[in-house]
Amino acid sequence: MGIDTASPGTQPKGTTAEGRPVTTYVAYCRVSTDKQGRSGLGLEAQQAAIQAHLRPTDVLLQPPYVEVESGRRTDRPQLQAAIERCRKTGATLLIAKLDRLARNVAFVSSLKDSGVEFRACDFPDANRLMVHILVAFAEHEAEMISQRTKAALAAAKARGTKLGGDRGYRPEAPPTADDVAKATAVRQRKADHKAFAVLPVLERLQGDGVVGLNELARRLNEMGHPTPRGNGSWTATAVKRALARVAV
């Protein structure tokens, strides 16, 4: 096997002096995560598959193009770079691992539209004609998935299921009887404190001869004394409740 050491634009063509065919390749590999790309896991096996595919007379342009894929990305810049180099050099794109990519619409469409020749180490019979079939199959499968998803969502909506993504919201569990009792006790203590706070003022007013509930409420409002709620005005009912709470 020969290794290209000249500029990317040069390429041996035709046959060797002995008449054996010469094919120039640009290698394309892919790993699924950045961590896998750095560690070399999976990449070594693909590089070995590439070496096994090459004949002694073949030329492999350097360096190979390694795609680090992510589930959040659909673009493949290394694939586009490899295709562009094939266009410039007339080389054949050598894909180390086609497998599931054969069902990816974006990937097979890129191959179809590129116009470059390609080979796949794990799919040796693949060719440009087959890519057209793969594109049609992938697009049909994607359309079927879309239709099934829409049908499932429509059925869920008809059943009254609330649709929408998970935003991290979790409804609180209904309060227990113990929770209700504790909350009630807290409110009662707060109300008692406020009633006892106004008690000295009421006793002083009553000592001054103010006896009616309405008159007590009017005098409290004139003094600007806060109500138990902290807002609004005193009423005869509010005064009565405060006195009753203190009496208890």
C-alpha positions as CSV (number, residue, x, y, z in Angstrom):
1,M,0.0,0.0,0.0
2,G,1.3,3.5,-0.8
3,I,0.9,6.5,1.4
4,D,0.5,10.0,-0.2
5,T,3.2,12.4,1.0
6,A,2.6,15.0,-1.7
7,S,0.2,17.9,-1.6
8,P,-3.5,17.2,-1.3
9,G,-4.0,18.1,-4.9
10,T,-1.8,15.4,-6.4
11,Q,-2.9,11.9,-7.0
12,P,-1.5,8.8,-8.7
13,K,-3.9,7.6,-11.4
14,G,-4.4,4.7,-13.7
15,T,-2.2,1.7,-13.2
16,T,1.2,0.8,-11.9
17,A,4.1,0.1,-14.2
18,E,3.2,-3.6,-14.0
19,G,-0.4,-2.8,-15.1
20,R,-2.0,-3.3,-11.7
21,P,-4.9,-0.8,-10.9
22,V,-4.2,2.1,-8.6
23,T,-7.0,3.6,-6.5
24,T,-6.5,6.6,-4.3
25,Y,-8.7,6.9,-1.2
26,V,-9.6,9.5,1.4
27,A,-10.6,7.8,4.6
28,Y,-13.6,8.8,6.7
29,C,-14.1,7.5,10.3
30,R,-16.6,8.4,13.0
31,V,-16.8,8.1,16.7
32,S,-20.0,8.8,18.7
33,T,-18.6,10.9,21.5
34,D,-15.8,13.4,22.1
35,K,-14.5,11.1,24.9
36,Q,-14.4,8.1,22.6
37,G,-12.6,10.2,20.0
38,R,-9.9,11.3,22.4
39,S,-9.4,7.8,23.8
40,G,-9.3,6.1,20.5
41,L,-11.9,3.5,21.4
42,G,-13.5,2.3,18.2
43,L,-11.2,4.4,16.1
44,E,-8.4,1.8,16.0
45,A,-10.8,-0.9,14.8
46,Q,-12.0,1.4,12.0
47,Q,-8.4,2.2,11.0
48,A,-7.6,-1.5,10.9
49,A,-10.6,-2.1,8.7
50,I,-9.3,0.6,6.3
51,Q,-5.9,-1.0,6.1
52,A,-7.4,-4.4,5.5
53,H,-9.5,-3.0,2.6
54,L,-6.5,-1.5,0.8
55,R,-4.6,-3.4,-1.9
56,P,-0.9,-3.1,-2.1
57,T,-1.1,-0.7,-5.0
58,D,-3.7,1.6,-3.5
59,V,-2.9,5.0,-2.2
60,L,-4.4,6.4,1.0
61,L,-4.2,10.2,1.3
62,Q,-3.4,11.5,4.7
63,P,-4.7,12.4,7.2
64,P,-7.9,10.5,7.6
65,Y,-11.1,12.5,8.5
66,V,-12.5,11.6,11.9
67,E,-16.0,12.7,12.8
68,V,-16.8,13.1,16.4
69,E,-20.6,12.8,16.4
70,S,-23.0,14.1,19.0
71,G,-26.7,13.4,19.5
72,R,-27.3,17.2,19.5
73,R,-25.7,17.8,16.0
74,T,-26.9,16.7,12.6
75,D,-24.1,18.4,10.6
76,R,-20.9,16.4,9.7
77,P,-18.1,18.9,8.9
78,Q,-15.5,16.2,8.6
79,L,-17.6,14.3,6.0
80,Q,-18.0,17.5,4.0
81,A,-14.2,18.1,4.2
82,A,-13.5,14.6,3.1
83,I,-15.9,14.9,0.2
84,E,-14.4,18.2,-0.8
85,R,-10.9,16.6,-0.9
86,C,-12.2,13.8,-3.0
87,R,-13.6,16.3,-5.5
88,K,-10.2,18.1,-5.7
89,T,-8.1,15.0,-6.0
90,G,-10.4,12.6,-7.8
91,A,-10.0,10.2,-4.9
92,T,-12.6,7.7,-3.7
93,L,-14.1,8.2,-0.3
94,L,-13.4,5.2,1.9
95,I,-15.9,4.9,4.7
96,A,-14.7,2.8,7.6
97,K,-18.1,2.1,9.1
98,L,-21.3,2.6,7.2
99,D,-23.8,0.4,9.2
100,R,-26.4,2.7,10.8
101,L,-25.4,5.7,8.7
102,A,-27.0,3.9,5.7
103,R,-30.4,4.8,7.4
104,N,-29.5,8.4,8.1
105,V,-31.2,10.8,5.6
106,A,-28.7,13.6,6.0
107,F,-25.7,11.3,5.6
108,V,-26.8,9.4,2.6
109,S,-28.2,12.5,1.0
110,S,-24.7,14.1,1.4
111,L,-23.2,11.1,-0.4
112,K,-25.7,11.2,-3.2
113,D,-25.4,14.9,-3.8
114,S,-21.6,14.9,-3.6
115,G,-21.1,13.0,-6.8
116,V,-17.9,11.3,-5.5
117,E,-17.2,7.6,-5.7
118,F,-17.1,5.8,-2.4
119,R,-16.5,2.5,-0.8
120,A,-17.5,1.2,2.6
121,C,-15.3,-1.3,4.5
122,D,-18.2,-3.0,6.2
123,F,-20.5,-2.7,3.1
124,P,-18.2,-3.6,0.2
125,D,-21.1,-3.9,-2.3
126,A,-22.3,-0.3,-1.7
127,N,-22.1,2.1,-4.6
128,R,-23.6,5.3,-5.9
129,L,-26.6,3.5,-7.3
130,M,-27.3,1.9,-4.0
131,V,-27.1,5.3,-2.3
132,H,-30.1,6.4,-4.3
133,I,-32.0,3.4,-2.9
134,L,-30.8,4.1,0.6
135,V,-31.9,7.7,0.4
136,A,-35.4,6.7,-0.8
137,F,-35.6,4.1,2.0
138,A,-34.3,6.5,4.7
139,E,-36.7,9.2,3.7
140,H,-39.6,6.7,3.6
141,E,-38.7,5.4,7.1
142,A,-38.4,9.0,8.4
143,E,-41.9,9.9,7.0
144,M,-43.4,6.7,8.5
145,I,-41.9,7.6,11.9
146,S,-43.3,11.1,11.6
147,Q,-46.7,9.9,10.8
148,R,-46.7,7.4,13.7
149,T,-45.6,10.1,16.1
150,K,-48.3,12.5,15.0
151,A,-50.9,9.7,15.3
152,A,-49.8,8.8,18.8
153,L,-49.9,12.4,19.9
154,A,-53.3,12.9,18.4
155,A,-54.6,9.8,20.2
156,A,-53.0,11.0,23.5
157,K,-54.6,14.4,23.1
158,A,-58.0,12.7,22.4
159,R,-57.6,10.8,25.7
160,G,-57.1,14.1,27.5
161,T,-53.4,13.7,28.1
162,K,-51.6,17.0,28.6
163,L,-49.0,17.2,25.9
164,G,-45.7,19.1,26.1
165,G,-42.1,18.5,27.1
166,D,-40.9,17.9,30.6
167,R,-39.9,21.3,32.0
168,G,-38.8,19.8,35.3
169,Y,-42.2,20.6,37.0
170,R,-43.5,18.1,39.5
171,P,-46.8,18.7,41.1
172,E,-46.7,18.7,44.9
173,A,-48.2,15.8,46.7
174,P,-51.6,16.5,48.4
175,P,-51.2,17.6,52.0
176,T,-51.7,14.9,54.7
177,A,-54.0,15.3,57.7
178,D,-50.9,15.9,59.8
179,D,-49.8,18.7,57.4
180,V,-53.2,20.4,57.6
181,A,-53.2,20.2,61.4
182,K,-49.7,21.7,61.7
183,A,-50.6,24.5,59.3
184,T,-53.8,25.3,61.2
185,A,-51.9,25.4,64.5
186,V,-49.4,27.9,63.0
187,R,-52.1,30.2,61.9
188,Q,-53.8,30.0,65.3
189,R,-50.6,30.9,67.1
190,K,-50.1,33.9,64.8
191,A,-53.7,35.1,65.3
192,D,-53.3,34.7,69.1
193,H,-50.1,36.8,69.1
194,K,-51.8,39.6,67.2
195,A,-54.8,39.5,69.4
196,F,-52.7,39.8,72.6
197,A,-50.7,42.6,71.0
198,V,-53.9,44.7,70.6
199,L,-55.3,43.7,74.0
200,P,-53.5,46.5,76.1
201,V,-54.8,49.1,73.6
202,L,-58.4,47.8,73.9
203,E,-58.2,47.7,77.7
204,R,-57.0,51.3,77.8
205,L,-59.7,52.5,75.5
206,Q,-62.3,50.7,77.6
207,G,-60.9,52.3,80.7
208,D,-61.4,55.6,79.0
209,G,-65.1,54.8,78.6
210,V,-65.0,53.5,75.0
211,V,-67.3,50.5,75.2
212,G,-69.0,49.9,71.8
213,L,-67.4,47.6,69.2
214,N,-67.9,50.2,66.5
215,E,-66.4,52.9,68.7
216,L,-63.4,50.8,69.6
217,A,-62.8,50.0,65.9
218,R,-63.0,53.7,65.0
219,R,-60.5,54.7,67.7
220,L,-58.1,51.9,66.6
221,N,-58.2,53.2,63.1
222,E,-57.6,56.8,64.3
223,M,-54.6,55.6,66.2
224,G,-53.3,53.8,63.1
225,H,-53.0,50.5,64.9
226,P,-52.5,47.6,62.4
227,T,-55.2,45.1,61.9
228,P,-54.4,41.4,62.4
229,R,-54.0,41.0,58.6
230,G,-51.7,44.0,58.5
231,N,-53.8,46.0,56.0
232,G,-57.3,47.5,55.8
233,S,-59.3,49.0,58.6
234,W,-60.6,47.8,61.9
235,T,-64.3,46.8,62.0
236,A,-66.6,45.9,64.8
237,T,-66.3,42.2,63.7
238,A,-62.5,42.3,63.8
239,V,-62.6,43.8,67.3
240,K,-65.1,41.2,68.5
241,R,-62.9,38.4,67.1
242,A,-59.8,39.7,68.8
243,L,-61.6,40.0,72.2
244,A,-63.0,36.5,71.8
245,R,-59.6,35.0,71.0
246,V,-58.0,36.7,74.1
247,A,-60.9,35.4,76.2
248,V,-60.2,31.9,75.1
